[in-house]
Amino acid sequence: MPRTKEQTKLTAADIDALERALVAVCRRSPEDAARFEELLRHKPWREVCESAAYSCQVDSLQLKPWHCPPMDCGDVPFKNGGYGNTEKEVRPRLRMKALGLSIYEPFPAEAIAKAEEARRGARRRA
């Protein structure tokens, strides 16, 4: 039986990414800060932070409403696509995982670029 998000254990990297996402959305505007502070009073921390990460990923990747952010897409692209399972949607998620990044990373493109640069730098030094 597949595990739900709530049953999936968060890693230290996931917790860090979720916390940074919450900070990022609260810094966008006083209205966002008030909205997320209110959510924290009534909903579980993880749910609120996942909402913040979702919002950050959609904004930072400039996704259209029919595009799925890396945190919510699948790990396998389907030939006929479908929400969250197109090659274009799955590729960033798989790259993030390969680089050891959290799927909740609020700014995926920047994090991927930074991790790839660090990896190239490490190879040059070796």
PDB file of C-alpha atoms in Angstrom:
ATOM      1  CA  MET A   1       0.000   0.000   0.000  1.00  0.00           C
ATOM      2  CA  PRO A   2       1.492   3.401  -0.998  1.00  0.00           C
ATOM      3  CA  ARG A   3       2.393   5.830   1.758  1.00  0.00           C
ATOM      4  CA  THR A   4       0.684   9.193   1.996  1.00  0.00           C
ATOM      5  CA  LYS A   5       2.638  12.433   2.360  1.00  0.00           C
ATOM      6  CA  GLU A   6       1.733  12.553   6.026  1.00  0.00           C
ATOM      7  CA  GLN A   7       3.276   9.102   6.517  1.00  0.00           C
ATOM      8  CA  THR A   8       6.474   9.954   4.633  1.00  0.00           C
ATOM      9  CA  LYS A   9       9.318  10.804   6.978  1.00  0.00           C
ATOM     10  CA  LEU A  10      10.897  14.180   6.397  1.00  0.00           C
ATOM     11  CA  THR A  11      14.671  14.387   6.106  1.00  0.00           C
ATOM     12  CA  ALA A  12      16.747  17.189   7.602  1.00  0.00           C
ATOM     13  CA  ALA A  13      17.007  18.653   4.086  1.00  0.00           C
ATOM     14  CA  ASP A  14      13.209  18.520   3.734  1.00  0.00           C
ATOM     15  CA  ILE A  15      12.681  20.314   7.041  1.00  0.00           C
ATOM     16  CA  ASP A  16      15.229  22.972   6.084  1.00  0.00           C
ATOM     17  CA  ALA A  17      13.599  23.500   2.675  1.00  0.00           C
ATOM     18  CA  LEU A  18      10.107  23.700   4.189  1.00  0.00           C
ATOM     19  CA  GLU A  19      11.256  26.241   6.780  1.00  0.00           C
ATOM     20  CA  ARG A  20      12.952  28.363   4.099  1.00  0.00           C
ATOM     21  CA  ALA A  21       9.801  28.211   1.968  1.00  0.00           C
ATOM     22  CA  LEU A  22       7.685  29.488   4.846  1.00  0.00           C
ATOM     23  CA  VAL A  23      10.114  32.338   5.482  1.00  0.00           C
ATOM     24  CA  ALA A  24      10.165  33.173   1.759  1.00  0.00           C
ATOM     25  CA  VAL A  25       6.387  33.445   1.402  1.00  0.00           C
ATOM     26  CA  CYS A  26       6.126  35.490   4.580  1.00  0.00           C
ATOM     27  CA  ARG A  27       8.695  37.935   3.172  1.00  0.00           C
ATOM     28  CA  ARG A  28       6.759  38.424  -0.068  1.00  0.00           C
ATOM     29  CA  SER A  29       4.202  40.735   1.475  1.00  0.00           C
ATOM     30  CA  PRO A  30       2.573  41.619   4.795  1.00  0.00           C
ATOM     31  CA  GLU A  31      -0.608  39.979   3.505  1.00  0.00           C
ATOM     32  CA  ASP A  32       1.139  36.689   2.802  1.00  0.00           C
ATOM     33  CA  ALA A  33       2.830  36.832   6.189  1.00  0.00           C
ATOM     34  CA  ALA A  34      -0.505  37.366   7.939  1.00  0.00           C
ATOM     35  CA  ARG A  35      -2.173  34.601   5.919  1.00  0.00           C
ATOM     36  CA  PHE A  36       0.506  32.021   6.689  1.00  0.00           C
ATOM     37  CA  GLU A  37       0.704  33.030  10.349  1.00  0.00           C
ATOM     38  CA  GLU A  38      -3.043  32.475  10.561  1.00  0.00           C
ATOM     39  CA  LEU A  39      -2.718  29.103   8.820  1.00  0.00           C
ATOM     40  CA  LEU A  40      -0.103  28.062  11.377  1.00  0.00           C
ATOM     41  CA  ARG A  41      -2.628  28.700  14.160  1.00  0.00           C
ATOM     42  CA  HIS A  42      -5.150  26.297  12.635  1.00  0.00           C
ATOM     43  CA  LYS A  43      -3.295  23.726  10.564  1.00  0.00           C
ATOM     44  CA  PRO A  44      -0.332  21.388  11.099  1.00  0.00           C
ATOM     45  CA  TRP A  45       3.131  22.848  10.516  1.00  0.00           C
ATOM     46  CA  ARG A  46       3.906  20.421   7.686  1.00  0.00           C
ATOM     47  CA  GLU A  47       0.721  21.232   5.792  1.00  0.00           C
ATOM     48  CA  VAL A  48       1.357  24.980   6.015  1.00  0.00           C
ATOM     49  CA  CYS A  49       4.998  24.655   4.991  1.00  0.00           C
ATOM     50  CA  GLU A  50       4.133  22.386   2.073  1.00  0.00           C
ATOM     51  CA  SER A  51       1.665  25.024   0.908  1.00  0.00           C
ATOM     52  CA  ALA A  52       4.434  27.621   1.149  1.00  0.00           C
ATOM     53  CA  ALA A  53       6.854  25.391  -0.790  1.00  0.00           C
ATOM     54  CA  TYR A  54       4.221  24.756  -3.470  1.00  0.00           C
ATOM     55  CA  SER A  55       3.645  28.497  -3.835  1.00  0.00           C
ATOM     56  CA  CYS A  56       7.390  29.206  -4.029  1.00  0.00           C
ATOM     57  CA  GLN A  57       7.971  26.512  -6.645  1.00  0.00           C
ATOM     58  CA  VAL A  58       5.075  27.691  -8.803  1.00  0.00           C
ATOM     59  CA  ASP A  59       6.290  31.300  -8.623  1.00  0.00           C
ATOM     60  CA  SER A  60      10.002  30.649  -9.048  1.00  0.00           C
ATOM     61  CA  LEU A  61       9.531  28.247 -11.969  1.00  0.00           C
ATOM     62  CA  GLN A  62       6.759  30.431 -13.455  1.00  0.00           C
ATOM     63  CA  LEU A  63       4.493  27.415 -13.820  1.00  0.00           C
ATOM     64  CA  LYS A  64       1.166  27.575 -15.578  1.00  0.00           C
ATOM     65  CA  PRO A  65      -1.902  26.247 -13.727  1.00  0.00           C
ATOM     66  CA  TRP A  66      -1.685  22.983 -15.678  1.00  0.00           C
ATOM     67  CA  HIS A  67       1.979  22.409 -14.735  1.00  0.00           C
ATOM     68  CA  CYS A  68       2.927  20.471 -11.634  1.00  0.00           C
ATOM     69  CA  PRO A  69       5.752  21.672  -9.350  1.00  0.00           C
ATOM     70  CA  PRO A  70       8.570  19.210  -8.560  1.00  0.00           C
ATOM     71  CA  MET A  71       7.315  18.548  -5.029  1.00  0.00           C
ATOM     72  CA  ASP A  72       4.035  17.093  -6.311  1.00  0.00           C
ATOM     73  CA  CYS A  73       4.931  15.315  -9.536  1.00  0.00           C
ATOM     74  CA  GLY A  74       5.761  11.680  -9.991  1.00  0.00           C
ATOM     75  CA  ASP A  75       9.137  10.025 -10.434  1.00  0.00           C
ATOM     76  CA  VAL A  76       8.293   8.371 -13.768  1.00  0.00           C
ATOM     77  CA  PRO A  77       7.156  10.208 -16.886  1.00  0.00           C
ATOM     78  CA  PHE A  78       4.195   8.654 -18.664  1.00  0.00           C
ATOM     79  CA  LYS A  79       4.201   8.422 -22.448  1.00  0.00           C
ATOM     80  CA  ASN A  80       0.898  10.290 -22.656  1.00  0.00           C
ATOM     81  CA  GLY A  81       1.824  12.654 -19.829  1.00  0.00           C
ATOM     82  CA  GLY A  82      -0.898  13.748 -17.490  1.00  0.00           C
ATOM     83  CA  TYR A  83      -0.637  16.230 -14.653  1.00  0.00           C
ATOM     84  CA  GLY A  84       2.626  15.666 -12.819  1.00  0.00           C
ATOM     85  CA  ASN A  85       3.888  12.960 -15.122  1.00  0.00           C
ATOM     86  CA  THR A  86       5.196  14.714 -18.217  1.00  0.00           C
ATOM     87  CA  GLU A  87       8.907  14.524 -19.013  1.00  0.00           C
ATOM     88  CA  LYS A  88       9.216  18.286 -18.453  1.00  0.00           C
ATOM     89  CA  GLU A  89       7.648  18.019 -14.982  1.00  0.00           C
ATOM     90  CA  VAL A  90       9.461  14.882 -13.832  1.00  0.00           C
ATOM     91  CA  ARG A  91      12.957  15.878 -15.008  1.00  0.00           C
ATOM     92  CA  PRO A  92      13.571  18.633 -12.379  1.00  0.00           C
ATOM     93  CA  ARG A  93      12.335  16.388  -9.568  1.00  0.00           C
ATOM     94  CA  LEU A  94      14.667  13.574 -10.586  1.00  0.00           C
ATOM     95  CA  ARG A  95      17.566  16.025 -10.958  1.00  0.00           C
ATOM     96  CA  MET A  96      16.875  17.425  -7.479  1.00  0.00           C
ATOM     97  CA  LYS A  97      16.872  13.932  -5.988  1.00  0.00           C
ATOM     98  CA  ALA A  98      20.075  12.967  -7.833  1.00  0.00           C
ATOM     99  CA  LEU A  99      21.789  16.064  -6.421  1.00  0.00           C
ATOM    100  CA  GLY A 100      20.588  15.314  -2.896  1.00  0.00           C
ATOM    101  CA  LEU A 101      18.192  18.259  -2.807  1.00  0.00           C
ATOM    102  CA  SER A 102      14.840  18.189  -1.084  1.00  0.00           C
ATOM    103  CA  ILE A 103      11.800  17.960  -3.340  1.00  0.00           C
ATOM    104  CA  TYR A 104      10.440  20.819  -1.196  1.00  0.00           C
ATOM    105  CA  GLU A 105      13.241  23.179  -2.251  1.00  0.00           C
ATOM    106  CA  PRO A 106      11.462  26.536  -2.637  1.00  0.00           C
ATOM    107  CA  PHE A 107      13.672  27.704  -5.528  1.00  0.00           C
ATOM    108  CA  PRO A 108      14.455  24.536  -7.522  1.00  0.00           C
ATOM    109  CA  ALA A 109      16.232  26.029 -10.541  1.00  0.00           C
ATOM    110  CA  GLU A 110      18.623  28.056  -8.386  1.00  0.00           C
ATOM    111  CA  ALA A 111      19.275  25.125  -6.046  1.00  0.00           C
ATOM    112  CA  ILE A 112      19.962  22.769  -8.964  1.00  0.00           C
ATOM    113  CA  ALA A 113      22.376  25.254 -10.557  1.00  0.00           C
ATOM    114  CA  LYS A 114      24.191  25.787  -7.252  1.00  0.00           C
ATOM    115  CA  ALA A 115      24.440  22.047  -6.524  1.00  0.00           C
ATOM    116  CA  GLU A 116      25.678  21.283 -10.045  1.00  0.00           C
ATOM    117  CA  GLU A 117      28.316  24.018  -9.778  1.00  0.00           C
ATOM    118  CA  ALA A 118      29.446  22.649  -6.415  1.00  0.00           C
ATOM    119  CA  ARG A 119      29.655  19.162  -7.924  1.00  0.00           C
ATOM    120  CA  ARG A 120      31.737  20.443 -10.863  1.00  0.00           C
ATOM    121  CA  GLY A 121      34.010  22.302  -8.444  1.00  0.00           C
ATOM    122  CA  ALA A 122      34.520  19.185  -6.368  1.00  0.00           C
ATOM    123  CA  ARG A 123      35.471  17.199  -9.483  1.00  0.00           C
ATOM    124  CA  ARG A 124      38.027  19.851 -10.500  1.00  0.00           C
ATOM    125  CA  ARG A 125      39.649  19.702  -7.064  1.00  0.00           C
ATOM    126  CA  ALA A 126      39.792  15.901  -7.061  1.00  0.00           C
TER     127      ALA A 126
END
